[in-house]
Every structure is written in C-alpha cells, then in structure tokens.
Amino acid sequence: MEFLVHIEVEWPADGDPQELARLTAAERERAAQLAAEGRIRRLWRIPGRRENWGLWEAPDATALHESLMSLPFYPWLSIDVEPLAAHPSDPERPGGR
Amino acid sequence: MEFLVHIEVEWPADGDPQELARLTAAERERAAQLAAEGRIRRLWRIPGRRENWGLWEAPDATALHESLMSLPFYPWLSIDVEPLAAHPSDPERPGGR
Amino acid sequence: MEFLVHIEVEWPADGDPQELARLTAAERERAAQLAAEGRIRRLWRIPGRRENWGLWEAPDATALHESLMSLPFYPWLSIDVEPLAAHPSDPERPGGR
Amino acid sequence: MEFLVHIEVEWPADGDPQELARLTAAERERAAQLAAEGRIRRLWRIPGRRENWGLWEAPDATALHESLMSLPFYPWLSIDVEPLAAHPSDPERPGGR
Amino acid sequence: MEFLVHIEVEWPADGDPQELARLTAAERERAAQLAAEGRIRRLWRIPGRRENWGLWEAPDATALHESLMSLPFYPWLSIDVEPLAAHPSDPERPGGR
Amino acid sequence: MEFLVHIEVEWPADGDPQELARLTAAERERAAQLAAEGRIRRLWRIPGRRENWGLWEAPDATALHESLMSLPFYPWLSIDVEPLAAHPSDPERPGGR
Amino acid sequence: MEFLVHIEVEWPADGDPQELARLTAAERERAAQLAAEGRIRRLWRIPGRRENWGLWEAPDATALHESLMSLPFYPWLSIDVEPLAAHPSDPERPGGR
Amino acid sequence: MEFLVHIEVEWPADGDPQELARLTAAERERAAQLAAEGRIRRLWRIPGRRENWGLWEAPDATALHESLMSLPFYPWLSIDVEPLAAHPSDPERPGGR
Amino acid sequence: MEFLVHIEVEWPADGDPQELARLTAAERERAAQLAAEGRIRRLWRIPGRRENWGLWEAPDATALHESLMSLPFYPWLSIDVEPLAAHPSDPERPGGR
Amino acid sequence: MEFLVHIEVEWPADGDPQELARLTAAERERAAQLAAEGRIRRLWRIPGRRENWGLWEAPDATALHESLMSLPFYPWLSIDVEPLAAHPSDPERPGGR
C-alpha cells in the first residue's frame, strides 16, 4: 500500500551545526536503506522549506510507523501520513495493479 | 519540472448522472493522453473522497496550467499545485538527475 | 488494517423527505452488510450533527474506498479517512496482534 | 458514555532520554490499569506522529478528566475530547445498548 | 452532565418568511418545554449573528442528541457540542456538586 | 452584561511545581472573591485540557478586562471573550430581564 | 461601550439588480439614522470586498444586536462583533473617559 | 502606493458560456485600460485555478477599490488586498524611490 | 490614508518585570507622540488579551511601517495591518472627505 | 519561470543585536547579488511585520531552492513559494512572452 508522506524538520535555528551535520549524514544513509527496501519510492524537497514530500510503500500503517521512527531525525520531525488508493488512470499501476 | 497536484471534483450530488458518465469517460481518455505525453506520471485516489493526488511534469507553471485546463471536468475542479524540487535521496531521480 | 473514518452527511435542509427516508433505510441495510463482512467495527453519532465517527477495517485504502463508495448516501457524503497503527497499550489488540 | 480522545505528546526533541524512558514505562503501566478499569477501550498510534486516538469510557466528563489527569505524561499532553452518541448501526452496541 | 452548545441557524436569506415565522414560533415553544424538562439551562444570542450559545444538561450525549433533534429548526441547524467537567471554583456547583 | 470567557493556562510542562501550587491556591482564592462580587457566575473545566469556560458578568469590557487581569495566573493565560446578548427563550433571564 | 464590527454582505452575484439598488438606498438611510443616534461612529470599506469595518457604540450587546438587526440588508449579512475596552493611550477617550 | 492583490473568480461551473465569453472579453479590455493608466503593473495566473495574483498601484485604498469595482467580473470576484511597503533591497524601486 | 492595525504583544510570561515596566513607560510616551503627530487616531484594548486594535493614519504603507517600527516594544510585537477605504455612510469622513 | 515568494524572518525578540546587525548586512549584500543575477525581480516589506513578499525568477524549483538557501538568514526563515503562470493581460510579459 502506498502512502503520501509530508515531513517537516523542526531543527532549531540555533541548533549545534556539528550535530546537524552528523544527523544529516545518518539520515541520508538510512534513506538509502529504506529506498533499497522499497519503503521510500520517491522523495522531493519543498522549495524554500525544511520539508519534503515522499511516496512511501508499506504493508500497513504499523509497518510504515516503524520505518518512519527509524529515521535519525525522528525526534525533530513533524510527519503527516495520507493513505493512497489506486486510481484507474494511474500510468504506473493502473487500478492498483 | 515535477509538480504535486491535488484535485477535488466538485460535482453536485444532484448532478445529471448521464452528464457525469459522459464527463468521466472523457476525463479517462484525456488522462491517458496526458500520461502518454509524460504530463501525468502518477495518480492516486484519496480514499472516501472525490479527490486525487497526482504527480505531474511540465516545463513550467504555464504549460502545466494549460494541461490542467484541458481536463473535461475542469469547470468543476478545485486544483492545488505545489512545485517540487529535487531531493538528494530521491531513489528515482537522485538530486534531480 | 483499521481506519478511523469521519463521515458528514451533506443532505440539503430542503431535500425531499421521501427520498431521505428511502436512502436512510438503504444506508442502514448496507451498514449491516458491511458490519457482517467485518468492514464496519464500531459506529457513533456525533451529538447534534449529521456526522458519525466509525472504526472500519480493510486490507488497504483501495478496498476501503470501494466499501465507502457502496454506501447509498455516497454522493452526499464528505468523508475523512485516517490510517491507524497498532499501539502497544491497546486493550483489544495489543501491539496489533 | 464513550468518548473519542485524541492525545498529542508534546515531549521536547531535546528532552532527557532517561526521563522519557521512565515516563514511557509509567504511562504503559497506568494505561494497563485504566484498561482494566474499563476506562480505555481501544488505543491506536497515528502513524509518524507522537499522537494517539483512543476510545475511552466514563460516567461523565468530570470522571474522564480525572482519568486523563492521572496519566504520568499529563503535563506534556495536548488532549481533545469528543463526546460520542449511540448509532443505530453500531455493530457492537446498536443504538447504545 | 452539562454541555456547552453552539447553534447556528442556516436559514437561507431568501427563505419563505411565513415558514420562517411558523418555525420560529414552534422553536420557541419547544425551547420552553426543554427548559421545563431541565435540558436547557441558559440561552444567549450571539450579537449580530443567527447563532446562540446554550448551557444544556442531559444524562449523556445520546440523550442530548435526541433533544437537539427535537428542535423544529433542526434540518437548518449547524450544532457544536462541548462536554463540560466540574470546576472546583464554579460558584453554582463547586466541584460538580 | 454577560460574557462567555474561554481561558487557557499556558503553564510550561517543566515549570516549577511549587510556584504552580502557590499560583493555583492564589487563583482559587481570587476566583472565590470574583464569584462573591458577581463577576464569575459559572465555571467549567474542559475535559483533558488546562482550559476552562466561564460565564462572567461585568458592566462593560473595560471592567471585565480589569477583573481578568487581577487573576494571579494572568501572565500565563490566553483569554478569549465573547459578548452575550439576551435570548427570549433563556430560562433564567428571558429576554435579558 | 464601543464595539468593532465586521460586516460582510453575502448578496448573490446573480441577485436582482433592482432589489439590490432598493436595499442599498434603504441601508444608506438606516445607517444615517444609526449615526445620528450615536450607534455608528465610524465606517470603512474593505478595499475590493463587499465588507466593511465599523466602530459602533451601544449600552450593551443586546442593544447592539437590535441595531444590527434593523439594517435592511440584515438577512444577507454575516456579522462579527468584538467588544472593545478602554486603552490608556487612546487619543480620543484616554482610559475610557 | 503598491498593493498585492489576489483575485478569485467565483463563476459557477454551470454558468452560461456565452455570458462567460462576453465577460471575459470585457474583462480583458478593462484590464488593458487599467494597465495603461498604471493601475495594473503585473498580473499572473495561479496554475490550475480561476485565480490570479496582481501587482496594482493606486494613490490609496479608496482609489484602488474604485478600480477593482470597475472590473466587469466584479460581482463574481473574491478579492484580497495587501498593502506593500518599500524594501531597501527592491531592485526596481530600492527603498521606495 | 487610514489603517486598521491589530497589535499583539508577545512578551514572555517569565520576562523581566523591570524591563517590562521600562518598556511599558517608553511605549506610552511614544504612543503619545504618535497621537500628537496624527499617526494614532484611536486605540482600544482587547479584553483579556495583551492585544489592541488601533486606528492609524499615514500617507502610505511605507510611512506606517516606520511608525510601527518606532514602538519600543516592536521586537515583541506581532502586527497585522488592514488598509481602509472610504465609506459613503461614514459619519466622520463621509466618502473619505 | 516566476515565483511569488513570502518570507518571514523568525529572529527571536531577545536575539543578539550584533549578530542581527551582521546578518542584516550580509543579507542585503546577498540580495543585491541575487538581484544582479536576475533571481530577485521585486521585493516589498509587509508593513508592521518582519516579512516580505518577493517576485523571484529561476529555471525551476530546484534552482530557486538553492538561491533561497544561500540567504544568510536562511536558518531563521519560514518561506512559502507559489509558482506563477503567464496571464494574457500581464502588462509586462503578456501571455508569458
């Protein structure tokens, strides 16, 4: 099942730059793993913001929650999850196939 | 350039069912053309709602506007467009490549 | 997978009372079928409003969407779906078991 | 009387991890007591968020308030309570019976 | 149990004046009955608006819902119900007594 | 003139417990004085929240503001005031009498 | 007591132009009377909108409500009333004097 | 003085196409006049929506209101006006010069 | 040109009382100067809140911005400015005269 | 492609004045470079607020994001980006030409 996931990083403006660099590197590594596992399908930056839109895939909301909690930035993230249903006109998976 | 597009169909509950059927068929055909042209990349239903999320691609906002206006349902649509920027961890087009 | 579903019935105040009675009876029958199929688990009225909260269960969002669309009142419904993840302290299905 | 309760845990991202672990354990214990007393009926995580939806039961809003205040995390909680009325199509307690 | 109830009358500006007069008279009579039964405790107009705030009392949300549905204007009402808990400093019923 | 007053106490979760206890006691005493003066007519807790609804009475908004500012918790309060007009069906003061 | 009043005229775009002209003339006459009685102190158009801000004065919210209801456009108005308290730095009535 | 103006055209989906064509042509002509008078400086479509953003210039809000009211679509427009102040880093009119 | 200005003072509840007293005195003095210069026409407290509504007058938004920035509390203020247009029924300046 | 960009500077009221002065000077210098590169076309202050509206131009959202991230104040900025499409009545670039 696919989910549209909106993530905002609430890192404080005066946060420690070294900790930020360490977390950013760890986040990138974890994202690569989640992509390799088929959890993250697409990822986009929202221009001008510390936010991203992602297309995630997971068997259900419980499995998705575990993947999201595994992100190194998790304590600083505000996450919104929207469940997606198949659309007959979807070019990639028409009708969910 | 990719755009995240949210479309709500504001068709009235007491609208003419035949006109609705005609428009739905025309919409499906036009969506297939837009998919073939590479304008529509993905399309999902929002469960329980007459709304969808779509991943669209166009050279700029002016070209996207023309594609959206070409939808047969256009007069009944409430559309929100969000510009997307490349993300270094995007599995499909890392860093926008 | 369980979903928390909020349904608002947007029946017009000056709608035909006979059609309303017919739809209400059909809705009740369809709800009983969905309950028998395990789709609807719980259902509550929101006091003073033509709205309800429901606990629904379905394999995924696509199946849930089909069940919601099968409601006789569907053209008049404004529906919000929230995906639910397992909670370790849930008395009935602890940790989703 | 049943209530739909939405709880958000506003624990700061840079909060003390040991205090967080201590409070989480105490919260789980208290939740088990409230479940045993019939106060908490169901509990779900909202995927990606430090929030949960719960189905609570109490004689009235005053008793519910006391139960909610007894949660160890209470000073960090933002809680929304919605009163629920019986629905004739509720599979478990049809018409509130 | 007491409830704070906000009612907005969504009567159309071009509605039939005679029907409005008939409903207003019926509403006033029904409100007097609900006051006599102890359901309506206080009622205030919100200045400039077709809305009122009311202090209602009922055993639970199900009974309150039935009282609200008995109002002649019910099909035109948008109603919000807030459950109230006892406050130790309430002059009239301190601590809910 | 009566006012419906909504008060939220924005005391920080990690605030000093002794200062909180001192302020709570002072607040209760001041509330009793305001009730004795006829300023506070009713007071309710909003279940699960550090908020209350109150029915206040004062000659005008300037006098009400002075009463509200006299609350010991005032620097931590977020207060919303709604003016109330007489309703012909109010059981206690019909038509404002 | 002074009130800040926001009025939106919800006249339909396809409303009868003659009725609109008749109501506009009647509204202007009634506004002049309310100004002469000291009810309306100031009145401003909100640029581009069928809305205005007004400074009104009345003994209390009940009297203000009656004045607002006397406007010929009343059935088409959406009105918001904010009570105003005296400010020590007000040039015209410092401290409410 | 410059103003940022947001205009939404609330033309009904089932409106008369001939009247729409007539108004669109008249609107285009009036916009050209307002541009020639220096009232409209820039104009952009919001992709997917019947809305535009405009940069307008007028001596004050009263003059701007008159220009906006002169638009043939005015009865169907929902307009938001934001006053703009000079910015020292504005490339075109640095510091408002 | 007149502006309706809403100011919220975001002074922290645990701010230094001496600094607050110093700023309050300076603010009052500056407000008197702005009133003498014809910038501030009226000023009201919003009951129960650290907010005020003000009627300001300035040649344009740039001049108004400079006056607002001259307030000693400026770094703690959240300010909303609404441009006002003349109303034909304004008792004090009918039609902006 | 043009973008309408809204920027809010979330600099804390008690922030270091010297750091603020240093950042403000650096920001002005960077803005001048972005204007020289054709990225920033127009810039306006929102009266009374630490916010601005800007007309930016960039090949796509990814390039715009890089320009916005290059602002010295970036960690303290809350930025909203709206894509703009050509309007046939735009005086400066009619139909996007």
GROMACS .gro file of N, CA and C in nm, chain H residues 23-92:
model
  210
  702LEU      N    1  -1.815   3.837  -2.073
  702LEU     CA    2  -1.748   3.898  -1.958
  702LEU      C    3  -1.597   3.888  -1.970
  703THR      N    4  -1.547   3.773  -2.019
  703THR     CA    5  -1.403   3.754  -2.033
  703THR      C    6  -1.344   3.857  -2.128
  704ALA      N    7  -1.413   3.880  -2.241
  704ALA     CA    8  -1.365   3.980  -2.337
  704ALA      C    9  -1.367   4.120  -2.275
  705ALA      N   10  -1.477   4.154  -2.206
  705ALA     CA   11  -1.488   4.286  -2.143
  705ALA      C   12  -1.381   4.302  -2.035
  706GLU      N   13  -1.354   4.195  -1.960
  706GLU     CA   14  -1.253   4.200  -1.854
  706GLU      C   15  -1.116   4.229  -1.914
  707ARG      N   16  -1.085   4.161  -2.026
  707ARG     CA   17  -0.955   4.180  -2.089
  707ARG      C   18  -0.937   4.326  -2.136
  708GLU      N   19  -1.045   4.382  -2.189
  708GLU     CA   20  -1.040   4.521  -2.235
  708GLU      C   21  -1.019   4.617  -2.116
  709ARG      N   22  -1.095   4.593  -2.010
  709ARG     CA   23  -1.083   4.680  -1.892
  709ARG      C   24  -0.944   4.667  -1.829
  710ALA      N   25  -0.890   4.544  -1.828
  710ALA     CA   26  -0.755   4.524  -1.772
  710ALA      C   27  -0.652   4.602  -1.853
  711ALA      N   28  -0.671   4.605  -1.985
  711ALA     CA   29  -0.576   4.680  -2.069
  711ALA      C   30  -0.582   4.829  -2.035
  712GLN      N   31  -0.704   4.881  -2.012
  712GLN     CA   32  -0.717   5.023  -1.973
  712GLN      C   33  -0.648   5.049  -1.838
  713LEU      N   34  -0.674   4.960  -1.742
  713LEU     CA   35  -0.613   4.979  -1.609
  713LEU      C   36  -0.461   4.968  -1.617
  714ALA      N   37  -0.410   4.884  -1.707
  714ALA     CA   38  -0.265   4.875  -1.726
  714ALA      C   39  -0.214   5.006  -1.786
  715ALA      N   40  -0.289   5.059  -1.886
  715ALA     CA   41  -0.247   5.183  -1.950
  715ALA      C   42  -0.247   5.299  -1.850
  716GLU      N   43  -0.341   5.297  -1.755
  716GLU     CA   44  -0.349   5.403  -1.652
  716GLU      C   45  -0.246   5.383  -1.541
  717GLY      N   46  -0.171   5.273  -1.546
  717GLY     CA   47  -0.072   5.247  -1.442
  717GLY      C   48  -0.130   5.184  -1.317
  718ARG      N   49  -0.255   5.141  -1.324
  718ARG     CA   50  -0.315   5.077  -1.206
  718ARG      C   51  -0.265   4.931  -1.192
  719ILE      N   52  -0.271   4.857  -1.302
  719ILE     CA   53  -0.221   4.719  -1.301
  719ILE      C   54  -0.077   4.721  -1.352
  720ARG      N   55   0.015   4.671  -1.269
  720ARG     CA   56   0.157   4.668  -1.307
  720ARG      C   57   0.197   4.529  -1.358
  721ARG      N   58   0.156   4.427  -1.289
  721ARG     CA   59   0.185   4.289  -1.330
  721ARG      C   60   0.061   4.204  -1.301
  722LEU      N   61   0.050   4.089  -1.367
  722LEU     CA   62  -0.066   4.000  -1.350
  722LEU      C   63  -0.020   3.858  -1.381
  723TRP      N   64  -0.051   3.764  -1.290
  723TRP     CA   65  -0.013   3.623  -1.311
  723TRP      C   66  -0.131   3.532  -1.283
  724ARG      N   67  -0.139   3.425  -1.360
  724ARG     CA   68  -0.236   3.320  -1.331
  724ARG      C   69  -0.180   3.230  -1.223
  725ILE      N   70  -0.267   3.181  -1.135
  725ILE     CA   71  -0.228   3.077  -1.039
  725ILE      C   72  -0.259   2.944  -1.107
  726PRO      N   73  -0.156   2.859  -1.132
  726PRO     CA   74  -0.179   2.740  -1.215
  726PRO      C   75  -0.289   2.649  -1.159
  727GLY      N   76  -0.382   2.612  -1.248
  727GLY     CA   77  -0.489   2.520  -1.212
  727GLY      C   78  -0.611   2.584  -1.149
  728ARG      N   79  -0.603   2.715  -1.122
  728ARG     CA   80  -0.713   2.779  -1.050
  728ARG      C   81  -0.768   2.898  -1.130
  729ARG      N   82  -0.893   2.934  -1.105
  729ARG     CA   83  -0.951   3.054  -1.163
  729ARG      C   84  -0.915   3.172  -1.071
  730GLU      N   85  -0.788   3.190  -1.045
  730GLU     CA   86  -0.739   3.294  -0.955
  730GLU      C   87  -0.617   3.361  -1.018
  731ASN      N   88  -0.593   3.486  -0.979
  731ASN     CA   89  -0.470   3.550  -1.022
  731ASN      C   90  -0.410   3.633  -0.909
  732TRP      N   91  -0.280   3.655  -0.919
  732TRP     CA   92  -0.209   3.750  -0.834
  732TRP      C   93  -0.181   3.872  -0.922
  733GLY      N   94  -0.197   3.991  -0.866
  733GLY     CA   95  -0.168   4.110  -0.942
  733GLY      C   96  -0.090   4.210  -0.858
  734LEU      N   97  -0.005   4.286  -0.924
  734LEU     CA   98   0.062   4.399  -0.859
  734LEU      C   99  -0.007   4.524  -0.910
  735TRP      N  100  -0.076   4.591  -0.819
  735TRP     CA  101  -0.154   4.710  -0.854
  735TRP      C  102  -0.090   4.833  -0.791
  736GLU      N  103  -0.119   4.948  -0.847
  736GLU     CA  104  -0.068   5.074  -0.789
  736GLU      C  105  -0.180   5.177  -0.789
  737ALA      N  106  -0.194   5.247  -0.676
  737ALA     CA  107  -0.300   5.348  -0.663
  737ALA      C  108  -0.261   5.445  -0.553
  738PRO      N  109  -0.315   5.567  -0.556
  738PRO     CA  110  -0.279   5.664  -0.452
  738PRO      C  111  -0.315   5.615  -0.311
  739ASP      N  112  -0.429   5.546  -0.299
  739ASP     CA  113  -0.468   5.494  -0.168
  739ASP      C  114  -0.573   5.384  -0.186
  740ALA      N  115  -0.623   5.329  -0.074
  740ALA     CA  116  -0.715   5.215  -0.080
  740ALA      C  117  -0.849   5.253  -0.143
  741THR      N  118  -0.891   5.378  -0.126
  741THR     CA  119  -1.018   5.421  -0.184
  741THR      C  120  -1.011   5.420  -0.337
  742ALA      N  121  -0.901   5.471  -0.391
  742ALA     CA  122  -0.885   5.471  -0.537
  742ALA      C  123  -0.870   5.327  -0.589
  743LEU      N  124  -0.798   5.244  -0.514
  743LEU     CA  125  -0.784   5.105  -0.556
  743LEU      C  126  -0.920   5.036  -0.560
  744HIS      N  127  -1.003   5.061  -0.457
  744HIS     CA  128  -1.136   5.000  -0.451
  744HIS      C  129  -1.218   5.037  -0.575
  745GLU      N  130  -1.210   5.162  -0.614
  745GLU     CA  131  -1.287   5.204  -0.733
  745GLU      C  132  -1.238   5.131  -0.858
  746SER      N  133  -1.106   5.114  -0.872
  746SER     CA  134  -1.054   5.041  -0.988
  746SER      C  135  -1.101   4.896  -0.986
  747LEU      N  136  -1.096   4.834  -0.871
  747LEU     CA  137  -1.137   4.693  -0.862
  747LEU      C  138  -1.286   4.677  -0.894
  748MET      N  139  -1.368   4.772  -0.844
  748MET     CA  140  -1.512   4.767  -0.870
  748MET      C  141  -1.545   4.786  -1.018
  749SER      N  142  -1.450   4.845  -1.094
  749SER     CA  143  -1.477   4.870  -1.236
  749SER      C  144  -1.456   4.745  -1.323
  750LEU      N  145  -1.408   4.637  -1.262
  750LEU     CA  146  -1.389   4.514  -1.339
  750LEU      C  147  -1.525   4.453  -1.374
  751PRO      N  148  -1.548   4.415  -1.500
  751PRO     CA  149  -1.679   4.358  -1.537
  751PRO      C  150  -1.717   4.234  -1.456
  752PHE      N  151  -1.618   4.155  -1.413
  752PHE     CA  152  -1.645   4.034  -1.334
  752PHE      C  153  -1.671   4.065  -1.186
  753TYR      N  154  -1.665   4.194  -1.146
  753TYR     CA  155  -1.664   4.228  -1.004
  753TYR      C  156  -1.766   4.150  -0.917
  754PRO      N  157  -1.894   4.137  -0.958
  754PRO     CA  158  -1.989   4.067  -0.870
  754PRO      C  159  -1.949   3.921  -0.842
  755TRP      N  160  -1.864   3.862  -0.926
  755TRP     CA  161  -1.824   3.721  -0.906
  755TRP      C  162  -1.684   3.710  -0.847
  756LEU      N  163  -1.624   3.822  -0.806
  756LEU     CA  164  -1.485   3.819  -0.759
  756LEU      C  165  -1.477   3.818  -0.607
  757SER      N  166  -1.385   3.737  -0.556
  757SER     CA  167  -1.348   3.744  -0.415
  757SER      C  168  -1.204   3.798  -0.413
  758ILE      N  169  -1.187   3.918  -0.357
  758ILE     CA  170  -1.061   3.991  -0.372
  758ILE      C  171  -0.996   4.013  -0.236
  759ASP      N  172  -0.865   3.988  -0.228
  759ASP     CA  173  -0.787   4.019  -0.108
  759ASP      C  174  -0.678   4.118  -0.143
  760VAL      N  175  -0.670   4.225  -0.066
  760VAL     CA  176  -0.575   4.332  -0.092
  760VAL      C  177  -0.472   4.339   0.021
  761GLU      N  178  -0.345   4.339  -0.014
  761GLU     CA  179  -0.239   4.355   0.086
  761GLU      C  180  -0.157   4.479   0.054
  762PRO      N  181  -0.147   4.572   0.151
  762PRO     CA  182  -0.065   4.692   0.127
  762PRO      C  183   0.082   4.654   0.128
  763LEU      N  184   0.161   4.716   0.041
  763LEU     CA  185   0.304   4.687   0.031
  763LEU      C  186   0.386   4.810   0.071
  764ALA      N  187   0.491   4.787   0.149
  764ALA     CA  188   0.583   4.894   0.186
  764ALA      C  189   0.714   4.874   0.112
  765ALA      N  190   0.789   4.983   0.097
  765ALA     CA  191   0.916   4.976   0.024
  765ALA      C  192   1.018   4.891   0.098
  766HIS      N  193   1.099   4.818   0.022
  766HIS     CA  194   1.206   4.736   0.079
  766HIS      C  195   1.340   4.791   0.028
  767PRO      N  196   1.438   4.809   0.118
  767PRO     CA  197   1.566   4.867   0.073
  767PRO      C  198   1.634   4.783  -0.036
  768SER      N  199   1.606   4.652  -0.043
  768SER     CA  200   1.674   4.568  -0.142
  768SER      C  201   1.591   4.545  -0.267
  769ASP      N  202   1.480   4.616  -0.283
  769ASP     CA  203   1.399   4.600  -0.405
  769ASP      C  204   1.480   4.648  -0.526
  770PRO      N  205   1.502   4.560  -0.627
  770PRO     CA  206   1.586   4.600  -0.740
  770PRO      C  207   1.527   4.716  -0.821
  771GLU      N  208   1.393   4.722  -0.826
  771GLU     CA  209   1.332   4.819  -0.917
  771GLU      C  210   1.313   4.956  -0.853
   0.00000   0.00000   0.00000
